[in-house]
Coordinates of C-alpha atoms in Angstrom, one line a residue:
Chain A
M1 CA 63.0 308.2 73.0
Q2 CA 65.7 309.2 75.4
L3 CA 68.2 311.7 74.3
A4 CA 71.8 311.4 75.3
T5 CA 72.3 313.2 78.6
W6 CA 75.9 313.6 79.7
G7 CA 75.6 314.0 83.4
L8 CA 75.0 317.8 83.9
L9 CA 76.4 318.8 80.5
A10 CA 74.6 320.0 77.4
P11 CA 74.5 317.7 74.4
P12 CA 78.1 317.2 73.5
A13 CA 80.0 319.3 70.9
W14 CA 82.5 316.5 70.3
A15 CA 79.7 314.4 68.7
Q16 CA 81.1 316.0 65.5
V17 CA 84.7 314.6 66.1
P18 CA 85.6 312.6 63.0
A19 CA 85.3 308.9 63.3
L20 CA 88.9 308.1 63.2
P21 CA 90.5 305.6 65.6
R22 CA 91.9 307.6 68.4
R23 CA 93.5 304.6 70.1
V24 CA 93.6 300.9 69.8
G25 CA 90.4 299.3 70.9
R26 CA 90.6 297.9 74.4
L27 CA 88.4 295.3 76.1
M28 CA 88.3 294.8 79.8
P29 CA 86.4 291.7 80.9
I30 CA 86.0 291.8 84.7
G31 CA 85.3 288.7 86.8
G32 CA 82.5 290.3 88.8
A33 CA 82.4 291.8 92.2
E34 CA 84.9 294.6 91.3
D35 CA 85.7 296.9 94.2
R36 CA 83.3 300.0 93.9
M37 CA 84.0 301.3 97.5
Q38 CA 87.7 301.3 98.3
D39 CA 90.6 301.8 95.9
R40 CA 88.5 300.8 92.8
V41 CA 91.7 299.9 91.0
I42 CA 89.8 298.3 88.1
L43 CA 87.2 301.0 87.5
R44 CA 89.9 303.6 87.7
R45 CA 91.9 301.8 85.1
F46 CA 88.8 301.6 83.0
V47 CA 88.4 305.4 83.2
E48 CA 92.1 305.8 82.3
L49 CA 91.7 303.5 79.3
C50 CA 88.7 305.5 78.1
G51 CA 90.8 308.6 78.1
G52 CA 90.6 309.9 81.7
P53 CA 88.0 312.0 83.5
G54 CA 87.1 313.9 80.4
A55 CA 86.0 310.7 78.6
R56 CA 82.4 310.1 77.7
I57 CA 81.3 306.9 79.4
R58 CA 78.1 305.1 79.0
V59 CA 76.7 302.3 81.1
L60 CA 74.8 299.5 79.4
S61 CA 72.9 297.8 82.2
A62 CA 70.3 295.8 80.3
A63 CA 71.7 292.5 81.4
S64 CA 70.5 293.4 84.9
G65 CA 67.1 292.6 86.3
D66 CA 66.9 296.2 87.5
P67 CA 68.7 298.2 84.8
K68 CA 68.0 301.5 86.5
A69 CA 69.4 300.5 89.8
A70 CA 72.5 299.1 88.1
W71 CA 73.0 302.4 86.2
R72 CA 72.5 304.5 89.3
A73 CA 75.2 302.4 91.2
Y74 CA 77.8 302.9 88.4
Q75 CA 76.7 306.5 87.9
G76 CA 77.6 307.1 91.5
V77 CA 81.0 305.4 91.3
F78 CA 82.1 307.0 88.1
G79 CA 81.0 310.3 89.5
E80 CA 83.2 309.7 92.6
L81 CA 86.0 308.8 90.3
G82 CA 85.8 312.3 88.8
V83 CA 84.2 311.3 85.4
L84 CA 82.6 314.3 84.0
H85 CA 80.4 312.7 81.3
T86 CA 78.5 309.6 82.3
A87 CA 75.3 308.5 80.8
H88 CA 72.9 305.6 80.8
L89 CA 72.7 303.6 77.6
D90 CA 69.2 302.7 78.4
I91 CA 68.0 300.3 75.7
T92 CA 64.5 299.3 76.5
D93 CA 63.6 296.8 73.8
V94 CA 64.6 295.4 70.3
D95 CA 62.9 298.3 68.5
H96 CA 64.8 300.7 70.6
A97 CA 68.0 298.8 69.9
N98 CA 67.3 299.4 66.2
S99 CA 66.8 303.1 66.6
Q100 CA 69.0 305.8 65.4
D101 CA 68.9 307.4 68.9
V102 CA 70.7 304.4 70.4
V103 CA 73.1 304.1 67.5
D104 CA 74.0 307.7 67.9
Q105 CA 74.6 307.3 71.6
I106 CA 76.8 304.2 71.0
L107 CA 78.9 306.0 68.4
D108 CA 79.2 308.9 70.7
T109 CA 81.1 307.0 73.4
D110 CA 84.7 306.7 74.6
G111 CA 84.0 304.0 77.1
L112 CA 81.2 301.5 77.5
F113 CA 80.6 299.7 80.7
I114 CA 78.4 296.6 80.6
S115 CA 77.0 295.7 83.9
G116 CA 76.3 292.2 85.3
G117 CA 73.0 290.2 85.3
D118 CA 72.1 287.7 82.7
Q119 CA 74.1 287.6 79.5
R120 CA 71.2 286.0 77.6
R121 CA 68.9 288.8 78.5
L122 CA 71.4 291.3 77.1
M123 CA 71.9 289.3 73.9
A124 CA 68.2 288.8 73.4
L125 CA 67.9 292.6 73.3
L126 CA 71.0 293.2 71.0
W127 CA 71.3 290.3 68.6
E128 CA 71.4 291.4 65.0
T129 CA 70.2 294.9 65.9
E130 CA 71.6 298.3 64.8
A131 CA 72.9 298.7 68.3
F132 CA 74.9 295.5 67.9
R133 CA 76.5 296.8 64.7
A134 CA 77.1 300.2 66.2
L135 CA 79.0 298.6 69.1
H136 CA 81.3 297.0 66.6
T137 CA 81.8 300.2 64.8
A138 CA 82.5 302.0 68.1
F139 CA 85.0 299.4 69.1
H140 CA 86.7 298.6 65.8
L141 CA 86.7 302.0 64.1
R142 CA 86.3 304.5 66.9
G143 CA 88.6 302.9 69.5
C144 CA 85.9 302.8 72.2
C145 CA 87.1 301.0 75.2
I146 CA 84.5 298.3 76.3
A147 CA 84.5 296.8 79.8
G148 CA 82.0 294.3 81.1
T149 CA 81.7 292.8 84.6
S150 CA 80.3 289.3 85.3
A151 CA 77.7 288.7 82.7
G152 CA 79.0 291.8 80.9
A153 CA 82.3 290.0 80.7
A154 CA 80.9 286.7 79.4
V155 CA 79.1 288.6 76.7
L156 CA 82.2 290.1 75.2
S157 CA 83.2 286.9 73.4
R158 CA 81.7 285.4 70.3
H159 CA 81.2 282.1 71.9
M160 CA 79.5 283.0 75.1
L161 CA 79.1 280.8 78.2
A162 CA 75.4 281.3 78.5
Q163 CA 74.5 279.3 81.5
G164 CA 75.3 276.0 83.1
D165 CA 76.0 274.0 86.2
T166 CA 79.3 274.2 87.9
P167 CA 80.3 270.5 88.1
R168 CA 83.4 269.9 90.2
L169 CA 84.6 267.7 87.3
P170 CA 84.0 268.5 83.7
E171 CA 81.0 266.9 82.1
K172 CA 79.9 267.0 78.5
E173 CA 77.4 269.8 77.9
A174 CA 77.5 270.9 81.6
A175 CA 77.3 274.4 80.3
E176 CA 75.6 276.0 77.2
L177 CA 77.3 278.1 74.6
D178 CA 75.5 280.8 72.8
L179 CA 76.5 283.8 70.7
G180 CA 77.8 286.8 72.4
L181 CA 78.9 290.3 71.2
G182 CA 81.9 288.8 69.5
F183 CA 84.7 291.3 70.4
V184 CA 86.9 288.3 71.3
S185 CA 86.6 285.6 68.6
K186 CA 88.9 282.9 69.9
A187 CA 88.2 282.7 73.6
I188 CA 85.3 281.9 76.0
I189 CA 85.2 284.0 79.1
D190 CA 84.0 282.8 82.5
Q191 CA 83.9 284.9 85.6
H192 CA 83.8 284.6 89.5
F193 CA 86.3 281.9 88.5
S194 CA 88.3 280.7 91.4
E195 CA 85.7 282.0 93.9
R196 CA 83.0 279.8 92.5
G197 CA 85.2 276.8 91.6
R198 CA 84.4 277.0 87.9
L199 CA 87.4 275.1 86.5
G200 CA 85.2 272.1 85.8
R201 CA 82.6 274.2 84.0
L202 CA 85.3 276.0 81.8
L203 CA 86.9 272.6 81.0
S204 CA 83.5 271.3 80.0
V205 CA 83.1 274.0 77.4
L206 CA 86.7 273.7 76.3
A207 CA 86.1 270.1 75.5
Q208 CA 83.2 271.2 73.2
R209 CA 85.4 274.0 71.7
P210 CA 89.0 273.0 72.0
D211 CA 89.9 275.6 69.4
M212 CA 88.9 278.2 71.8
L213 CA 90.9 279.6 74.7
G214 CA 89.2 279.3 78.1
V215 CA 89.5 282.5 80.1
G216 CA 88.6 282.2 83.8
I217 CA 88.6 285.6 85.5
D218 CA 88.5 285.9 89.3
E219 CA 86.3 288.4 91.1
D220 CA 87.6 291.9 91.5
T221 CA 90.0 291.1 88.7
A222 CA 90.1 292.3 85.1
L223 CA 91.9 291.3 81.9
V224 CA 92.8 294.3 79.9
I225 CA 93.1 293.2 76.2
E226 CA 94.8 295.5 73.9
R227 CA 94.3 294.6 70.2
G228 CA 97.5 293.3 68.7
V229 CA 99.5 294.5 71.6
G230 CA 99.1 292.2 74.7
V231 CA 97.1 291.7 77.9
E232 CA 97.4 292.8 81.5
V233 CA 95.8 291.5 84.7
V234 CA 94.5 294.2 87.0
G235 CA 92.9 293.9 90.5
Q236 CA 93.1 291.3 93.2
G237 CA 93.0 287.8 91.8
A238 CA 94.2 286.1 88.8
V239 CA 93.2 285.0 85.3
T240 CA 93.4 281.4 84.5
L241 CA 94.0 280.6 80.7
L242 CA 93.1 277.1 79.6
D243 CA 94.5 276.3 76.2
G244 CA 92.9 273.2 74.7
R245 CA 94.4 273.4 71.2
Q246 CA 96.4 270.2 71.9
L247 CA 93.6 268.6 73.9
R248 CA 92.5 265.0 73.5
S249 CA 89.1 264.3 75.0
N250 CA 86.4 261.7 74.8
Y251 CA 83.8 264.3 74.0
E252 CA 82.7 262.6 70.8
D253 CA 82.4 259.2 72.5
I254 CA 80.2 260.0 75.5
E255 CA 76.6 261.0 76.3
S256 CA 75.5 264.4 77.6
R257 CA 76.4 264.9 81.2
E258 CA 78.8 262.0 81.3
R259 CA 82.3 262.7 82.8
L260 CA 84.9 263.9 80.4
E261 CA 88.4 262.7 80.1
M262 CA 90.7 265.6 79.1
L263 CA 94.3 265.1 78.2
G264 CA 96.9 267.7 77.4
V265 CA 95.3 270.9 78.5
R266 CA 97.7 273.8 79.0
L267 CA 97.1 276.0 82.0
H268 CA 98.6 279.5 82.6
L269 CA 97.9 281.3 85.8
L270 CA 98.3 285.0 85.3
P271 CA 98.2 287.0 88.6
A272 CA 97.1 290.6 89.0
G273 CA 99.9 293.0 88.3
R274 CA 101.3 291.1 85.4
R275 CA 101.5 292.2 81.8
Y276 CA 101.9 289.9 78.9
S277 CA 103.2 291.9 75.9
L278 CA 103.7 290.6 72.3
T279 CA 106.3 293.1 71.7
P280 CA 109.4 291.1 70.8
G281 CA 112.2 292.0 73.2
S282 CA 110.1 293.2 76.0
E283 CA 110.7 291.7 79.4
S284 CA 107.3 290.1 79.5
F285 CA 107.7 288.7 76.0
R286 CA 110.9 286.9 77.0
R287 CA 109.3 285.6 80.2
M288 CA 106.4 284.0 78.2
P289 CA 106.8 280.4 76.9
P290 CA 106.1 280.3 73.2
I291 CA 102.8 278.5 73.9
L292 CA 101.6 281.3 76.0
R293 CA 102.6 283.8 73.4
E294 CA 100.3 281.9 71.0
A295 CA 97.5 282.0 73.5
V296 CA 97.8 285.8 74.1
G297 CA 98.0 286.1 70.3
L298 CA 94.6 284.5 70.1
L299 CA 93.2 287.0 72.8
V300 CA 94.4 290.0 71.1
A301 CA 93.7 289.0 67.5
P302 CA 91.1 291.2 65.8
G303 CA 87.8 289.4 65.6
P304 CA 85.5 289.7 62.6
I305 CA 84.0 293.1 62.4
R306 CA 80.3 292.8 62.6
G307 CA 79.4 296.4 62.0
Chain B
M1 CA 105.4 242.6 121.5
Q2 CA 102.5 241.7 119.4
L3 CA 102.7 238.6 117.3
A4 CA 101.2 238.4 113.9
T5 CA 97.6 237.2 114.3
W6 CA 95.8 236.6 111.1
G7 CA 92.2 236.8 111.9
L8 CA 91.1 233.5 113.2
L9 CA 93.9 231.5 111.7
A10 CA 97.0 230.0 113.3
P11 CA 100.5 231.5 112.4
P12 CA 100.7 231.1 108.7
A13 CA 102.6 228.3 106.9
W14 CA 103.2 230.5 103.9
A15 CA 105.6 232.6 106.0
Q16 CA 108.2 230.2 104.6
V17 CA 107.3 231.0 100.9
P18 CA 110.6 232.1 99.3
A19 CA 110.9 235.9 99.0
L20 CA 110.5 236.1 95.2
P21 CA 108.4 238.7 93.5
R22 CA 105.0 237.0 93.0
R23 CA 103.7 240.0 91.1
V24 CA 104.6 243.6 90.1
G25 CA 104.5 245.9 93.1
R26 CA 101.3 247.9 93.0
L27 CA 100.4 251.1 94.7
M28 CA 97.0 252.5 95.3
P29 CA 96.8 256.0 96.6
I30 CA 93.2 256.8 97.5
G31 CA 91.8 260.3 97.7
G32 CA 90.1 259.7 101.0
A33 CA 86.5 259.0 101.9
E34 CA 86.4 255.8 100.0
D35 CA 83.1 253.9 100.1
R36 CA 83.1 251.4 102.9
M37 CA 79.4 250.7 103.0
Q38 CA 78.0 250.2 99.6
D39 CA 79.7 248.8 96.6
R40 CA 83.2 249.4 98.0
V41 CA 84.6 249.4 94.5
I42 CA 88.0 250.7 95.6
L43 CA 88.5 248.4 98.6
R44 CA 87.4 245.4 96.5
R45 CA 89.9 246.3 93.9
F46 CA 92.6 246.5 96.6
V47 CA 91.7 243.0 97.8
E48 CA 91.9 241.7 94.2
L49 CA 95.3 243.4 93.7
C50 CA 96.6 241.7 96.9
G51 CA 95.6 238.3 95.4
G52 CA 92.0 237.9 96.5
P53 CA 90.2 236.8 99.6
G54 CA 93.1 234.4 100.5
A55 CA 95.6 237.3 100.7
R56 CA 97.2 238.4 103.9
I57 CA 96.2 242.0 104.5
R58 CA 97.5 244.2 107.2
V59 CA 96.2 247.6 108.3
L60 CA 98.7 250.3 109.3
S61 CA 96.6 252.8 111.2
A62 CA 99.4 254.8 113.0
A63 CA 98.5 258.0 111.1
S64 CA 95.2 258.1 112.8
G65 CA 94.6 259.8 116.2
D66 CA 92.9 256.6 117.3
P67 CA 94.7 253.8 115.6
K68 CA 92.7 251.1 117.2
A69 CA 89.4 252.5 116.0
A70 CA 90.8 252.9 112.5
W71 CA 91.9 249.3 112.5
R72 CA 88.6 248.0 113.8
A73 CA 86.7 249.9 111.1
Y74 CA 88.9 248.4 108.3
Q75 CA 88.9 245.0 109.9
G76 CA 85.1 245.0 109.7
V77 CA 85.1 246.1 106.0
F78 CA 87.7 243.6 104.9
G79 CA 85.9 240.9 106.7
E80 CA 82.7 241.8 105.0
L81 CA 84.5 241.6 101.7
G82 CA 85.6 238.0 102.6
V83 CA 89.2 238.5 103.3
L84 CA 90.3 235.6 105.5
H85 CA 93.5 237.0 106.8
T86 CA 93.4 240.6 108.1
A87 CA 95.6 241.8 110.9
H88 CA 96.5 245.1 112.5
L89 CA 100.1 246.3 111.9
D90 CA 100.1 248.0 115.3
I91 CA 103.4 250.0 115.5
T92 CA 103.3 251.7 118.9
D93 CA 106.6 253.7 118.9
V94 CA 109.9 254.1 117.2
D95 CA 111.6 251.3 119.1
H96 CA 108.8 249.1 118.1
A97 CA 109.2 250.2 114.5
N98 CA 112.8 248.9 114.8
S99 CA 111.8 245.5 116.2
Q100 CA 112.1 242.2 114.4
D101 CA 108.5 241.6 115.3
V102 CA 107.2 244.4 113.2
V103 CA 109.7 243.6 110.4
D104 CA 108.5 240.1 110.2
Q105 CA 104.9 241.2 110.1
I106 CA 105.7 243.6 107.3
L107 CA 107.5 240.9 105.2
D108 CA 104.6 238.5 105.8
T109 CA 102.1 240.7 104.0
D110 CA 100.5 240.5 100.6
G111 CA 98.6 243.8 101.0
L112 CA 99.2 246.8 103.3
F113 CA 96.4 249.3 103.8
I114 CA 97.5 252.7 105.3
S115 CA 94.7 254.6 106.9
G116 CA 94.1 258.3 107.0
G117 CA 95.0 260.7 109.7
D118 CA 98.2 262.9 109.8
Q119 CA 100.9 261.9 107.4
R120 CA 103.5 263.6 109.7
R121 CA 102.5 261.4 112.6
L122 CA 103.1 258.3 110.6
M123 CA 106.4 259.5 109.2
A124 CA 107.7 260.5 112.7
L125 CA 107.1 256.9 113.6
L126 CA 108.6 255.2 110.6
W127 CA 111.5 257.4 109.4
E128 CA 114.7 255.6 109.0
T129 CA 113.5 252.6 111.0
E130 CA 113.8 248.9 110.2
A131 CA 110.0 249.0 109.5
F132 CA 110.6 251.6 106.8
R133 CA 113.2 249.4 105.2
A134 CA 111.0 246.4 105.5
L135 CA 108.2 248.2 103.7
H136 CA 110.5 248.8 100.8
T137 CA 111.6 245.2 100.8
A138 CA 108.0 244.0 100.9
F139 CA 107.0 246.3 98.1
H140 CA 110.1 246.1 95.8
L141 CA 111.1 242.5 96.3
R142 CA 107.9 240.7 97.5
G143 CA 105.4 242.3 95.4
C144 CA 103.3 243.5 98.4
C145 CA 100.4 245.8 97.2
I146 CA 100.3 249.0 99.2
A147 CA 97.2 251.2 99.4
G148 CA 96.8 254.3 101.4
T149 CA 93.8 256.6 101.9
S150 CA 94.0 260.4 102.5
A151 CA 97.1 260.9 104.7
G152 CA 98.0 257.3 103.8
A153 CA 98.0 258.3 100.1
A154 CA 100.1 261.5 100.7
V155 CA 102.7 259.4 102.5
L156 CA 103.4 257.1 99.5
S157 CA 105.5 259.6 97.7
R158 CA 109.0 260.6 98.4
H159 CA 108.2 264.2 98.5
M160 CA 105.1 264.4 100.7
L161 CA 102.6 267.2 100.9
A162 CA 102.9 267.5 104.8
Q163 CA 100.5 270.2 105.6
G164 CA 99.4 273.6 104.3
D165 CA 96.7 276.0 103.6
T166 CA 94.5 275.7 100.6
P167 CA 94.7 279.0 99.0
R168 CA 92.3 279.5 96.0
L169 CA 95.3 280.8 94.0
P170 CA 98.8 279.4 94.3
E171 CA 101.1 281.1 96.7
K172 CA 104.8 280.5 97.3
E173 CA 105.2 278.1 100.2
A174 CA 101.5 277.8 100.9
A175 CA 102.1 274.2 101.6
E176 CA 105.0 272.4 103.2
L177 CA 106.9 269.4 101.7
D178 CA 108.5 266.7 103.8
L179 CA 109.8 263.3 103.2
G180 CA 107.4 260.4 102.8
L181 CA 107.7 256.7 102.3
G182 CA 109.1 257.1 98.8
F183 CA 107.4 254.5 96.7
V184 CA 106.7 257.1 94.2
S185 CA 109.7 259.2 93.6
K186 CA 108.7 261.6 90.9
A187 CA 105.2 262.8 92.0
I188 CA 103.5 264.6 94.9
I189 CA 100.2 263.2 95.9
D190 CA 97.3 265.3 97.2
Q191 CA 93.9 264.0 98.2
H192 CA 90.2 265.2 98.7
F193 CA 91.3 267.1 95.6
S194 CA 88.3 268.5 93.7
E195 CA 86.1 268.3 96.9
R196 CA 88.3 270.6 98.8
G197 CA 89.4 272.8 95.9
R198 CA 93.1 272.0 96.3
L199 CA 94.2 273.0 92.8
G200 CA 95.8 276.2 94.2
R201 CA 97.6 274.2 96.9
L202 CA 99.0 271.6 94.5
L203 CA 100.0 274.2 92.0
S204 CA 101.9 276.0 95.0
V205 CA 104.0 272.8 95.6
L206 CA 104.5 272.4 91.9
A207 CA 106.1 275.8 91.7
Q208 CA 108.5 274.7 94.4
R209 CA 109.2 271.3 92.7
P210 CA 108.4 271.6 89.0
D211 CA 110.4 268.4 88.3
M212 CA 107.6 266.5 90.1
L213 CA 104.3 265.5 88.8
G214 CA 101.3 266.8 90.9
V215 CA 98.8 264.1 91.5
G216 CA 95.4 265.3 92.8
I217 CA 93.1 262.5 93.8
D218 CA 89.4 263.0 94.4
E219 CA 87.5 261.4 97.3
D220 CA 86.3 257.8 96.8
T221 CA 88.8 257.6 94.0
A222 CA 92.0 255.7 93.7
L223 CA 94.9 255.7 91.3
V224 CA 96.3 252.1 90.7
I225 CA 99.9 252.4 89.9
E226 CA 101.5 249.3 88.4
R227 CA 105.2 249.5 88.2
G228 CA 106.5 249.8 84.6
V229 CA 103.1 249.0 83.2
G230 CA 100.6 251.8 83.6
V231 CA 98.0 253.4 85.8
E232 CA 94.2 253.1 86.2
V233 CA 91.7 255.3 87.9
V234 CA 89.0 253.5 90.0
G235 CA 86.0 254.8 92.0
Q236 CA 83.8 257.8 91.5
G237 CA 85.8 260.9 90.7
A238 CA 88.9 261.7 88.8
V239 CA 92.7 262.1 89.2
T240 CA 94.1 265.5 88.1
L241 CA 97.7 265.3 86.9
L242 CA 99.7 268.5 86.8
D243 CA 102.9 268.4 84.9
G244 CA 105.2 271.3 85.6
R245 CA 108.2 270.1 83.7
Q246 CA 107.8 272.9 81.2
L247 CA 106.6 275.4 83.8
R248 CA 107.9 279.0 84.1
S249 CA 107.1 280.6 87.4
N250 CA 108.2 283.6 89.4
Y251 CA 108.9 281.3 92.4
E252 CA 112.5 282.5 92.7
D253 CA 111.6 286.2 92.5
I254 CA 108.9 286.5 95.2
E255 CA 108.5 286.2 99.0
S256 CA 106.8 283.6 100.9
R257 CA 103.0 283.7 100.6
E258 CA 103.2 285.9 97.6
R259 CA 101.0 285.1 94.6
L260 CA 102.6 282.9 92.1
E261 CA 102.6 283.3 88.3
M262 CA 102.6 279.9 86.6
L263 CA 103.0 279.6 82.9
G264 CA 102.8 276.4 80.9
V265 CA 101.5 273.8 83.3
R266 CA 100.1 270.7 81.6
L267 CA 96.8 269.4 83.0
H268 CA 95.4 265.9 82.5
L269 CA 92.1 265.0 83.8
L270 CA 91.7 261.3 84.2
P271 CA 88.2 260.1 85.1
A272 CA 87.5 256.9 87.0
G273 CA 87.2 253.9 84.7
R274 CA 90.1 254.8 82.5
R275 CA 93.3 253.0 82.2
Y276 CA 96.6 254.5 80.9
S277 CA 98.9 251.7 79.7
L278 CA 102.4 252.2 78.6
T279 CA 102.2 249.1 76.5
P280 CA 102.9 250.3 72.9
G281 CA 100.0 249.4 70.5
S282 CA 97.4 249.2 73.3
E283 CA 94.2 251.3 72.8
S284 CA 95.0 253.5 75.8
F285 CA 98.6 254.0 74.7
R286 CA 97.3 255.3 71.3
R287 CA 94.9 257.6 73.0
M288 CA 97.5 259.3 75.2
P289 CA 99.3 262.3 73.9
P290 CA 103.1 261.8 74.1
I291 CA 103.3 264.3 77.0
L292 CA 100.9 262.2 79.0
R293 CA 102.9 259.0 78.3
E294 CA 105.9 260.7 79.7
A295 CA 103.9 261.7 82.9
V296 CA 102.6 258.2 83.3
G297 CA 106.2 257.0 82.8
L298 CA 107.2 259.1 85.8
L299 CA 104.5 257.6 87.9
V300 CA 105.3 254.0 87.2
A301 CA 109.1 254.4 87.3
P302 CA 110.7 252.4 90.0
G303 CA 111.8 254.7 92.8
P304 CA 115.1 254.1 94.7
I305 CA 114.8 251.0 96.9
R306 CA 115.3 252.1 100.4
G307 CA 115.4 248.6 101.9

């Protein structure tokens, strides 16, 4: 079993820090292809949200086809950003995911970064394991900041867009939903959104789950979700929110892969640089139409704790 | 000056038919690339709406860079569809557009088909001419059915999407609005919609004119608009309606080509084969959420008569 190795440091003294919430749990789904070479706005913000260069950051790269390479890439970037303590959360199989070693590593983390790859590969490894529960404990009780890019973003929600075609127009069951990590309980996250023209795909899953919010995140763009507080868009593109709570569709009347009729979807386009706070009286709160306040409320609502 | 020549027929006797509305004026914007070789569902429906094979159909091809070739192509197709009387509404210049000859041809038409090309070229020819007024008389008072494909669809609305980039995300003034023929007064029509990923572009103009309905029509797809009655989608794709009447955007606060924030857009996706009738009690009326009924009401509202 691998022991926690924090960069060049000895095993950490702060592993004994009491498990009190130091800050609100923050999530940071990233739409993939975040800048790792230039300004690295998103990764810098992640480090900041974790507590700055002194924060203990782990990289979970098991979604990747080559976890070691993915880890090394982020190790390099976080190093360049001045992070002192970066380690690989290297979960090799389900048994390992149930081990105390892995649990200890997870609970001893200020920020977890989940790399891209295949969200199903990651969930097959984590589902109903001790690691899964430890992630919830870390997030809900210890204020660990969790970011995920691409597949790592999709996996953050309870209802996870697992795979699927990207039809130009929405079709019944064009994409498959599966269970994800569940940090966001009322939204379904898609990534590479406007770059890969995934509106049709996200509308397809919204027809299936109109009680969910569809969240389409562009490349090099992140949605910072602060529990109970608000959201912020960081990076280069935008986040598209699709609210289907008043949707009328023909989902129940048609066969699989038939074209959907979708009436009454609400669309909000949130560009990078904007903040949407639920604090009454704030400038952004006043700017938001009530229907968007509700949608943001769904995003920042605490999900069920699965620890 | 060219005289009206109806295919192989002599000058028509029915030119003396009194100028009473024979049917409700119908519009048929087509998203471009309509099937002209196989089932030709859209062009067949156009012929039907004009009154069947006996209808007098004229082709206005002046938006095209090669009007004669465009006319010949449609002449062939309408001939294959059994139309007996097809003629070229060949308007050569602004003087010609002001001539009695052209006016007579327009008033002596059951169906006008406007080809693709450049909508600005067509409007430069027609703006404030007698031909322009005659088109309104033909449509509003004589029940002439007017179809337009691609540029010919864009030109049907009063506020016409003249040209513009197709940004992935909406930007202030990404596309330019100009004045069109004005048969639809409360909507802006875009074409090749999902094929060319024009959501960002249509949202851009919606931010400029949130009082308008954005109508995005896919290729080989048509929206049949029946004045005061309802709309129907015909062909292979879908029509995307964007309703910005409750939109909040940052349009006034940003510079040209800056990224737009757009909150509270309503999106309706109407697939081919669906009908949206404003007749209370009809099945489609019951299916429509009230907000969509309002939107369809805007589409079928009579515009100002410019005859």
